[in-house]
Amino acid sequence: QTFIILHGRGSNGVTFGPPLLDTQVTESQTLQSCFPYAQFIFPTASKRRAQIYRRSVINQWFDNWSLQTPDERTELQVQGLRETSAYIHTLLRKAIEQVGAKNVILGGLSQGCAAVLIALLTWSGEPIAAGFGMCGWLPFRKQMEDTAVASEVGLDYTVGGDDDLFEASGEAGDDDVPTQAIAFLKEELEMSAEGHSMAIRGIPLFLGHGIEDEKVPIGLGRQAVSCLRHLGANVEWREYAGLGHWYSRTMLFELLYFLSTVITSPSVRGASGAIKQIEQGSRAAVEKRKQEIATEKDNKHDMLRKMLDINADRGEKIKFTFDDINVESFGAIENTRILKKPHSFAGADTTAIAINSVLYHLMRNPVAYEKLTAEIDTAVTNGTISMPVAYAEAIKLPYLRACINEGMRLHPSIGLTMPRVVPAEGATISGFPFAPGYRVGINPAVVQDVFGPDAEVFNPDRWFRAIRQGWRIQFPQLVRNFRIRLADPARGGKTRNYWFNKQSDIYVYVEERDLEDE
């Protein structure tokens, strides 16, 4: 996919883009990692004089007067909106040539959102996959609505009743009311009306707005949604309590779900429906616990209770809202309504990949396998560990820790760079200088030179001289209770890297060990 995302007034693409991409959407993924192969374009607005700021020169997509009175001095918007729309249309055409219209997404924040909406209303090309906006408004909204009820239009309009200003009583055609409203917009912006196709009707839109927005009042967002829907646009609208003039993790999470329904394959769309059920179930679980706490019927001391306590004690101060709790519960807290039992699925992929890697390399190295089995058997006999083993016991087995570290070193669960943004003062990494704002990362699979000339060899003993400890998982009871061997030692498996570096086609024999005599 190609994402084209516009910044707000006074900002620029370099400043706006990286923090947005690095925002955690779920517990383990950022916005960028959710679309690892997508191209993200963050254009920068031209320098223009802002009349309301005493003609100061700032980056802005168009000039506009106070949003407290958005219908005043609308002439200030005309030139900028016309030029910006033409620029966005050029970007859209180039992106469509590269990836196809159904893989192009256009979005923006604040004034960038307003510019996006005008660009989409005046777009005469093939409908793109989706558009989205955060904390924005719709320029010339009132004028377009006034067009619908102007006496010179000569059609019978219904005002009241269904409350649709743009619905004509006659048959809709090239001269139906929404078309005439957009024709007015193009005329106002001095744009050509030729080839107009009402593409906006075929572009799904997501608009989100903070209820506490102090710069663009949420009423302007609501008015924009109403107008767009009357024009025939398919708009999904979300409001966020406690949020001001910015985006939030919850907003981006819901934007991600929206995008998954419009730009993915049918199979993924089906999975998205299941995700929606889980989301609804987690919200119900949070609400149920809130009521139990209020009536003193709750005596659990789990993660959900801790988050609810944090919200009650200092949620307003640290801006930790119920929306944040709902997002956390979706990703990692028990879903009592859907699953009927405690369940946590965060980290399932990375954990499974790590276990696969460790077992695979142990099966290919019988000496290491036998050494690990002997360590676990001895620990059970001596009473050092119990079955099932506890984490506090497992971390006391040094060879187990070394095997896990070595397996994860040779096949990291994550196969992308996990970049970080260079700070304002710049940075020097391994002797190379990097300028502020650059994104720097490295695939963990290639960080091997520090392990010596035998880095490609599975050798758990190297960790007894390692300079640091790695993260550990535990599965001694698996090694204790079963003997696992490759079905065909001469045949390797396959890997597929799409953020998670997953293995497949590794066939094994699993035999239960005879432990009755021990």
Coordinates of C-alpha atoms in Angstrom, one line a residue:
Q1 CA 0.0 0.0 0.0
T2 CA 0.9 3.7 -0.2
F3 CA -0.2 6.0 2.6
I4 CA -0.2 9.8 1.9
I5 CA -0.7 11.6 5.2
L6 CA -0.8 15.4 5.6
H7 CA 0.3 17.3 8.7
G8 CA -1.4 20.1 10.5
R9 CA -1.0 23.9 10.2
G10 CA 2.5 25.1 11.2
S11 CA 4.1 21.6 11.2
N12 CA 5.9 19.7 8.5
G13 CA 6.2 16.2 7.2
V14 CA 9.6 15.4 8.8
T15 CA 8.4 16.4 12.3
F16 CA 4.9 14.9 12.0
G17 CA 5.6 11.6 10.3
P18 CA 8.0 9.6 12.5
P19 CA 6.1 10.0 15.9
L20 CA 2.9 8.9 14.2
L21 CA 4.5 5.8 12.7
D22 CA 6.1 4.9 16.1
T23 CA 2.9 5.2 18.0
Q24 CA 2.0 1.9 19.7
V25 CA -1.3 0.8 18.3
T26 CA -1.3 -2.5 20.1
E27 CA 0.9 -3.9 22.9
S28 CA 3.4 -5.2 20.4
Q29 CA 2.9 -3.2 17.2
T30 CA 3.2 0.3 15.9
L31 CA 1.3 1.8 13.1
Q32 CA 4.2 1.2 10.7
S33 CA 4.7 -2.4 11.8
C34 CA 1.1 -3.1 11.0
F35 CA 1.9 -2.3 7.4
P36 CA 5.5 -3.4 7.1
Y37 CA 5.7 -3.3 3.3
A38 CA 3.7 0.0 2.8
Q39 CA 5.2 3.2 1.6
F40 CA 4.4 6.2 3.8
I41 CA 4.5 9.7 2.2
F42 CA 4.5 12.7 4.5
P43 CA 4.5 15.8 2.2
T44 CA 5.2 19.3 3.6
A45 CA 2.9 22.2 3.0
S46 CA 4.2 25.3 1.2
K47 CA 5.1 28.4 3.1
R48 CA 2.2 30.8 3.1
R49 CA 1.3 34.0 4.9
A50 CA -1.3 33.5 7.7
Q51 CA -3.6 36.5 7.9
I52 CA -4.8 35.6 11.4
Y53 CA -1.2 35.6 12.6
R54 CA -0.4 39.1 11.3
R55 CA 0.8 37.7 7.9
S56 CA 3.5 35.5 9.5
V57 CA 4.9 33.0 7.1
I58 CA 4.2 29.4 8.1
N59 CA 3.7 25.9 6.6
Q60 CA 0.0 25.7 5.8
W61 CA -2.0 23.9 3.2
F62 CA -4.2 26.9 2.8
D63 CA -4.9 30.1 4.7
N64 CA -8.0 30.4 6.9
W65 CA -9.5 32.7 9.5
S66 CA -10.6 31.7 13.0
L67 CA -12.3 28.4 13.4
Q68 CA -14.6 29.9 16.0
T69 CA -16.2 31.6 13.0
P70 CA -15.3 29.3 10.1
D71 CA -17.7 30.9 7.6
E72 CA -16.0 34.3 7.8
R73 CA -13.4 35.4 5.3
T74 CA -13.6 32.1 3.3
E75 CA -11.9 33.9 0.4
L76 CA -8.6 33.4 2.2
Q77 CA -8.9 29.6 1.6
V78 CA -9.4 29.6 -2.1
Q79 CA -5.9 29.8 -3.6
G80 CA -4.4 27.4 -1.1
L81 CA -7.1 24.8 -1.4
R82 CA -7.0 24.9 -5.2
E83 CA -3.2 24.5 -5.3
T84 CA -3.1 21.9 -2.5
S85 CA -5.9 19.9 -4.1
A86 CA -4.0 19.9 -7.4
Y87 CA -0.8 18.8 -5.6
I88 CA -2.6 15.9 -3.8
H89 CA -4.2 14.8 -7.0
T90 CA -0.8 14.5 -8.6
L91 CA 0.4 12.4 -5.6
L92 CA -2.7 10.2 -5.9
R93 CA -2.1 9.6 -9.7
K94 CA 1.5 8.7 -9.1
A95 CA 0.6 6.3 -6.3
I96 CA -2.2 4.7 -8.3
E97 CA 0.3 4.1 -11.2
Q98 CA 2.6 2.3 -8.7
V99 CA 0.3 0.2 -6.5
G100 CA -3.2 0.6 -7.9
A101 CA -6.1 2.7 -6.6
K102 CA -7.3 0.0 -4.2
N103 CA -4.0 0.2 -2.3
V104 CA -3.8 4.0 -1.9
I105 CA -4.9 5.6 1.4
L106 CA -5.1 9.4 1.9
G107 CA -5.3 11.0 5.4
G108 CA -4.5 14.0 7.5
L109 CA -4.6 15.8 10.8
S110 CA -6.3 19.1 11.6
Q111 CA -5.8 21.4 8.6
G112 CA -4.3 18.4 6.8
C113 CA -7.6 16.6 7.3
A114 CA -9.5 19.6 5.9
A115 CA -7.3 19.6 2.8
V116 CA -7.8 15.9 2.4
L117 CA -11.6 16.2 2.4
I118 CA -11.6 19.0 -0.2
A119 CA -9.1 17.0 -2.4
L120 CA -11.3 13.9 -2.2
L121 CA -14.5 15.9 -3.0
T122 CA -12.8 17.4 -6.1
W123 CA -11.1 14.1 -7.1
S124 CA -12.3 12.9 -10.5
G125 CA -10.1 9.8 -10.8
E126 CA -10.7 6.2 -9.8
P127 CA -11.9 5.8 -6.1
I128 CA -9.0 5.0 -3.8
A129 CA -9.0 2.4 -1.0
A130 CA -9.8 4.8 1.8
G131 CA -9.5 8.3 3.3
F132 CA -9.2 9.3 6.9
G133 CA -9.0 12.4 9.0
M134 CA -8.2 13.3 12.6
C135 CA -9.5 16.4 14.4
G136 CA -10.4 18.2 11.2
W137 CA -13.3 20.2 9.6
L138 CA -14.8 20.7 6.1
P139 CA -14.1 24.1 4.5
F140 CA -17.1 25.6 2.6
R141 CA -19.5 23.2 4.3
K142 CA -22.1 25.8 4.9
Q143 CA -21.9 27.1 1.3
M144 CA -22.4 23.6 -0.1
E145 CA -25.4 23.1 2.2
D146 CA -26.7 26.5 1.2
T147 CA -26.5 25.4 -2.5
A148 CA -28.9 22.6 -1.7
V149 CA -31.6 24.9 -0.6
A150 CA -31.0 27.8 -2.9
S151 CA -34.2 28.8 -4.8
E152 CA -32.4 29.0 -8.2
V153 CA -31.6 25.3 -8.2
G154 CA -35.2 24.6 -9.4
L155 CA -35.7 21.2 -7.7
D156 CA -38.1 20.2 -4.9
Y157 CA -35.9 19.6 -1.8
T158 CA -37.0 18.1 1.5
V159 CA -35.8 20.1 4.5
G160 CA -36.9 18.5 7.7
G161 CA -38.5 15.0 7.7
D162 CA -35.4 12.9 6.8
D163 CA -33.3 16.0 7.3
D164 CA -31.4 15.4 4.1
L165 CA -30.5 18.8 2.6
F166 CA -29.1 17.1 -0.5
E167 CA -32.0 14.8 -1.4
A168 CA -34.0 15.8 -4.4
S169 CA -37.5 14.6 -5.1
G170 CA -36.8 13.8 -8.7
E171 CA -34.5 11.2 -10.3
A172 CA -30.9 11.6 -9.5
G173 CA -28.6 12.2 -12.4
D174 CA -25.7 14.3 -13.5
D175 CA -27.5 17.3 -12.1
D176 CA -28.6 15.8 -8.7
V177 CA -28.1 18.0 -5.7
P178 CA -24.8 16.5 -4.3
T179 CA -23.3 16.8 -7.7
Q180 CA -24.4 20.5 -7.9
A181 CA -23.0 21.1 -4.4
I182 CA -19.6 19.8 -5.4
A183 CA -19.8 21.7 -8.7
F184 CA -20.3 24.8 -6.6
L185 CA -17.2 23.9 -4.6
K186 CA -15.1 23.5 -7.8
E187 CA -16.4 26.8 -9.1
E188 CA -15.6 28.5 -5.8
L189 CA -12.0 27.1 -6.0
E190 CA -11.7 28.1 -9.7
M191 CA -11.2 24.4 -10.6
S192 CA -12.3 22.8 -13.8
A193 CA -15.6 21.0 -13.5
E194 CA -14.8 18.7 -16.5
G195 CA -14.7 14.9 -15.9
H196 CA -16.4 15.1 -12.5
S197 CA -17.2 11.6 -11.3
M198 CA -18.4 12.0 -7.7
A199 CA -15.6 9.6 -6.7
I200 CA -16.2 10.5 -3.0
R201 CA -19.2 8.1 -3.0
G202 CA -16.8 5.2 -3.6
I203 CA -14.2 6.1 -1.0
P204 CA -14.7 4.8 2.6
L205 CA -13.9 7.5 5.1
F206 CA -12.8 7.3 8.8
L207 CA -13.0 10.5 10.8
G208 CA -12.0 10.8 14.5
H209 CA -12.1 13.7 16.8
G210 CA -11.2 14.5 20.4
I211 CA -14.2 15.7 22.5
E212 CA -11.9 18.1 24.3
D213 CA -10.4 19.6 21.1
E214 CA -9.5 23.2 21.9
K215 CA -8.4 24.2 18.4
V216 CA -11.0 22.6 16.1
P217 CA -14.2 22.3 18.1
I218 CA -15.8 18.9 17.8
G219 CA -19.0 20.5 16.5
L220 CA -17.1 21.3 13.3
G221 CA -16.2 17.7 12.9
R222 CA -19.8 16.6 13.5
Q223 CA -21.0 19.1 10.9
A224 CA -18.4 17.8 8.4
V225 CA -19.7 14.2 8.8
S226 CA -23.3 15.2 8.3
C227 CA -22.5 17.2 5.2
L228 CA -20.3 14.4 3.7
R229 CA -23.0 11.8 4.4
H230 CA -25.5 13.9 2.6
L231 CA -23.1 14.1 -0.3
G232 CA -23.2 10.4 -0.5
A233 CA -19.9 9.6 1.2
N234 CA -19.6 6.5 3.5
V235 CA -18.2 7.9 6.7
E236 CA -17.3 6.1 9.9
W237 CA -17.3 8.7 12.8
R238 CA -15.6 8.3 16.2
E239 CA -15.4 10.6 19.2
Y240 CA -12.8 10.3 22.0
A241 CA -13.5 11.4 25.5
G242 CA -10.5 13.2 27.2
L243 CA -8.7 13.8 23.9
G244 CA -7.7 17.2 22.7
H245 CA -6.4 18.3 19.4
W246 CA -4.3 15.3 18.5
Y247 CA -4.5 11.6 17.8
S248 CA -4.5 8.8 20.5
R249 CA -3.6 5.2 20.6
T250 CA -7.3 4.3 20.7
M251 CA -8.0 6.4 17.7
L252 CA -5.2 4.8 15.7
F253 CA -6.3 1.3 16.9
E254 CA -9.9 1.9 15.5
L255 CA -8.4 3.4 12.3
L256 CA -6.4 0.2 11.9
Y257 CA -9.5 -1.9 12.3
F258 CA -11.3 0.3 9.8
L259 CA -8.5 0.0 7.3
S260 CA -8.4 -3.8 7.7
T261 CA -12.0 -4.0 6.4
V262 CA -11.3 -2.0 3.2
I263 CA -7.8 -2.9 2.0
T264 CA -7.2 -6.5 2.9
S265 CA -8.1 -9.8 1.4
P266 CA -11.5 -11.5 2.0
S267 CA -9.9 -14.0 4.4
V268 CA -8.4 -11.2 6.5
R269 CA -11.7 -9.3 6.5
G270 CA -13.3 -12.4 8.0
A271 CA -10.7 -12.5 10.7
S272 CA -11.4 -8.8 11.3
G273 CA -15.0 -9.6 12.1
A274 CA -13.8 -12.0 14.8
I275 CA -11.5 -9.3 16.1
K276 CA -14.5 -7.0 16.4
Q277 CA -16.3 -9.6 18.5
I278 CA -13.3 -9.9 20.8
E279 CA -13.1 -6.1 21.1
Q280 CA -16.8 -5.9 22.0
G281 CA -16.3 -8.7 24.6
S282 CA -13.3 -7.0 26.2
R283 CA -15.2 -3.8 26.5
A284 CA -18.1 -5.6 28.2
A285 CA -15.6 -7.3 30.6
V286 CA -14.1 -3.9 31.6
E287 CA -17.6 -2.4 32.1
K288 CA -18.6 -5.4 34.2
R289 CA -15.5 -5.1 36.4
K290 CA -16.2 -1.3 36.9
Q291 CA -19.6 -2.1 38.2
E292 CA -18.3 -4.9 40.5
I293 CA -15.7 -2.5 41.9
A294 CA -18.4 0.2 42.4
T295 CA -20.6 -2.2 44.4
E296 CA -17.6 -3.7 46.3
K297 CA -18.2 -7.2 44.7
D298 CA -14.7 -7.4 43.2
N299 CA -11.8 -9.0 45.1
K300 CA -9.5 -9.8 42.2
H301 CA -6.0 -8.4 42.1
D302 CA -5.1 -8.8 38.4
M303 CA -3.9 -6.5 35.7
L304 CA -7.4 -5.2 34.9
R305 CA -7.9 -4.2 38.5
K306 CA -4.6 -2.4 38.6
M307 CA -5.4 -0.4 35.5
L308 CA -8.8 0.5 36.8
D309 CA -7.2 1.6 40.1
I310 CA -4.6 3.7 38.2
N311 CA -7.5 5.3 36.2
A312 CA -9.3 6.1 39.4
D313 CA -6.3 7.5 41.3
R314 CA -4.5 9.5 38.7
G315 CA -6.1 8.8 35.3
E316 CA -6.9 12.4 34.6
K317 CA -3.4 13.6 35.5
I318 CA -1.6 11.1 33.3
K319 CA -4.3 11.0 30.6
F320 CA -5.0 7.2 31.2
T321 CA -8.6 6.9 30.1
F322 CA -11.1 4.0 29.9
D323 CA -10.4 3.9 26.2
D324 CA -6.8 3.0 27.0
I325 CA -7.9 0.3 29.4
N326 CA -10.2 -1.1 26.6
V327 CA -7.3 -1.3 24.2
E328 CA -5.1 -3.1 26.8
S329 CA -7.9 -5.5 27.6
F330 CA -8.4 -6.3 23.9
G331 CA -4.7 -7.3 23.6
A332 CA -3.8 -8.9 26.8
I333 CA -6.6 -9.2 29.5
E334 CA -9.0 -12.0 30.0
N335 CA -12.1 -11.9 27.8
T336 CA -14.7 -13.4 30.1
R337 CA -17.6 -12.8 27.8
I338 CA -16.2 -14.5 24.7
L339 CA -13.8 -17.1 26.0
K340 CA -15.5 -18.0 29.3
K341 CA -12.0 -18.4 31.0
P342 CA -8.9 -16.4 31.6
H343 CA -7.0 -16.0 28.4
S344 CA -4.0 -13.9 27.2
F345 CA -2.9 -14.0 23.6
A346 CA -0.3 -11.2 23.6
G347 CA 3.1 -12.5 22.4
A348 CA 1.8 -15.8 21.1
D349 CA 3.5 -15.5 17.7
T350 CA 6.9 -14.5 19.1
T351 CA 6.8 -17.2 21.8
A352 CA 5.9 -19.9 19.3
I353 CA 8.7 -18.8 16.9
A354 CA 11.2 -18.9 19.7
I355 CA 10.2 -22.4 20.9
N356 CA 10.3 -23.7 17.3
S357 CA 13.8 -22.3 16.8
V358 CA 15.2 -23.7 20.0
L359 CA 13.7 -27.2 19.5
Y360 CA 14.8 -27.2 15.8
H361 CA 18.4 -26.5 16.6
L362 CA 18.4 -28.9 19.5
M363 CA 17.1 -31.7 17.2
R364 CA 20.0 -30.9 14.8
N365 CA 22.5 -31.0 17.7
P366 CA 22.1 -34.3 19.6
V367 CA 24.9 -33.6 22.0
A368 CA 23.3 -30.3 23.2
Y369 CA 19.9 -32.0 23.3
E370 CA 21.2 -34.8 25.6
K371 CA 23.0 -32.3 27.8
L372 CA 19.9 -30.2 28.3
T373 CA 17.8 -33.3 29.0
A374 CA 20.3 -34.5 31.6
E375 CA 20.2 -31.1 33.3
I376 CA 16.4 -31.1 33.5
D377 CA 16.2 -34.8 34.7
T378 CA 18.8 -34.1 37.4
A379 CA 17.0 -31.0 38.6
V380 CA 13.7 -32.9 38.9
T381 CA 15.4 -35.7 40.8
N382 CA 17.1 -33.3 43.2
G383 CA 13.9 -31.4 43.7
T384 CA 15.3 -28.2 42.2
I385 CA 12.3 -27.9 39.9
S386 CA 8.8 -29.2 40.0
M387 CA 6.4 -30.3 37.3
P388 CA 4.8 -28.2 35.9
V389 CA 7.9 -26.0 36.3
A390 CA 7.7 -22.5 37.7
Y391 CA 9.5 -19.6 36.0
A392 CA 11.5 -18.9 39.1
E393 CA 12.8 -22.5 39.0
A394 CA 13.5 -22.6 35.2
I395 CA 15.7 -19.6 35.2
K396 CA 18.0 -21.4 37.7
L397 CA 19.0 -24.0 35.0
P398 CA 22.0 -22.4 33.3
Y399 CA 22.2 -24.7 30.2
L400 CA 18.4 -24.3 29.6
R401 CA 19.0 -20.5 29.6
A402 CA 21.9 -20.9 27.2
C403 CA 19.9 -23.1 24.8
I404 CA 17.1 -20.6 24.7
N405 CA 19.4 -17.6 24.1
E406 CA 21.2 -19.5 21.3
G407 CA 18.1 -20.5 19.5
M408 CA 16.7 -17.0 19.6
R409 CA 20.0 -15.6 18.5
L410 CA 20.1 -17.8 15.3
H411 CA 16.4 -17.2 14.5
P412 CA 15.0 -14.0 16.1
S413 CA 11.2 -13.9 16.3
I414 CA 11.0 -10.4 14.7
G415 CA 12.5 -10.1 11.2
L416 CA 12.4 -6.3 10.6
T417 CA 14.5 -3.4 11.8
M418 CA 12.4 -2.0 14.6
P419 CA 13.7 1.5 13.8
R420 CA 14.2 4.5 16.2
V421 CA 14.2 8.2 15.3
V422 CA 17.5 10.1 15.7
P423 CA 17.0 12.8 18.3
A424 CA 17.4 16.5 17.7
E425 CA 21.1 16.6 18.7
G426 CA 21.9 13.8 16.2
A427 CA 23.7 10.5 17.0
T428 CA 26.8 8.6 16.2
I429 CA 26.3 4.8 15.9
S430 CA 29.3 2.5 15.3
G431 CA 31.3 5.4 14.1
F432 CA 28.7 6.6 11.6
P433 CA 27.0 10.0 12.1
F434 CA 23.2 10.3 11.6
A435 CA 21.3 13.6 11.3
P436 CA 18.3 14.4 13.4
G437 CA 15.0 13.0 12.3
Y438 CA 16.4 10.0 10.4
R439 CA 15.0 6.5 11.2
V440 CA 17.7 4.0 12.1
G441 CA 17.3 0.3 12.7
I442 CA 18.9 -3.0 12.2
N443 CA 17.4 -6.5 11.7
P444 CA 18.3 -8.6 14.7
A445 CA 19.1 -11.6 12.5
V446 CA 22.2 -9.8 11.2
V447 CA 23.7 -8.8 14.5
Q448 CA 26.0 -11.8 14.7
D449 CA 29.6 -10.5 14.3
V450 CA 30.0 -10.0 18.1
F451 CA 29.6 -13.7 18.6
G452 CA 32.9 -14.7 16.9
P453 CA 33.9 -16.7 13.9
D454 CA 31.5 -19.6 14.7
A455 CA 28.4 -17.3 14.8
E456 CA 26.5 -19.6 12.4
V457 CA 26.9 -22.6 14.6
F458 CA 24.4 -23.6 17.4
N459 CA 26.7 -23.5 20.5
P460 CA 24.9 -22.9 23.8
D461 CA 28.2 -22.9 25.6
R462 CA 29.0 -19.5 24.2
W463 CA 26.5 -18.0 26.6
F464 CA 28.6 -18.9 29.6
R465 CA 31.1 -16.3 28.4
A466 CA 28.5 -13.9 26.8
I467 CA 28.6 -10.2 27.7
R468 CA 24.9 -10.0 28.4
Q469 CA 21.9 -12.2 29.1
G470 CA 19.0 -12.6 26.6
W471 CA 15.3 -12.8 27.2
R472 CA 14.2 -16.3 28.3
I473 CA 11.2 -18.6 27.8
Q474 CA 10.8 -21.9 29.5
F475 CA 9.8 -25.3 28.3
P476 CA 11.8 -27.8 30.5
Q477 CA 8.7 -30.0 31.0
L478 CA 8.5 -30.4 27.2
V479 CA 12.0 -31.7 27.1
R480 CA 11.5 -33.7 30.2
N481 CA 8.4 -35.6 29.1
F482 CA 9.0 -36.1 25.4
R483 CA 11.7 -37.0 23.0
I484 CA 11.4 -35.0 19.8
R485 CA 13.4 -35.7 16.6
L486 CA 13.3 -34.6 13.0
A487 CA 11.4 -36.8 10.6
D488 CA 14.0 -36.2 7.9
P489 CA 17.3 -34.7 9.3
A490 CA 18.5 -34.0 5.7
R491 CA 15.5 -31.8 5.0
G492 CA 15.3 -28.2 6.4
G493 CA 12.1 -26.2 7.0
K494 CA 10.9 -22.9 5.4
T495 CA 10.7 -19.4 6.8
R496 CA 8.4 -16.5 5.9
N497 CA 9.2 -13.0 7.1
Y498 CA 6.3 -10.6 7.4
W499 CA 7.2 -8.8 10.7
F500 CA 7.1 -12.2 12.4
N501 CA 9.8 -14.4 11.1
K502 CA 7.7 -17.6 11.1
Q503 CA 8.9 -21.2 10.4
S504 CA 6.9 -23.9 8.6
D505 CA 7.3 -27.4 7.1
I506 CA 9.4 -28.7 10.0
Y507 CA 8.2 -32.3 10.5
V508 CA 9.1 -34.2 13.6
Y509 CA 8.4 -37.4 15.6
V510 CA 7.3 -36.9 19.2
E511 CA 7.7 -39.8 21.6
E512 CA 6.7 -39.8 25.3
R513 CA 9.7 -40.7 27.5
D514 CA 9.4 -43.6 30.0
L515 CA 9.9 -41.9 33.4
E516 CA 8.2 -44.5 35.6
D517 CA 11.5 -45.9 37.0
E518 CA 12.8 -42.4 37.9

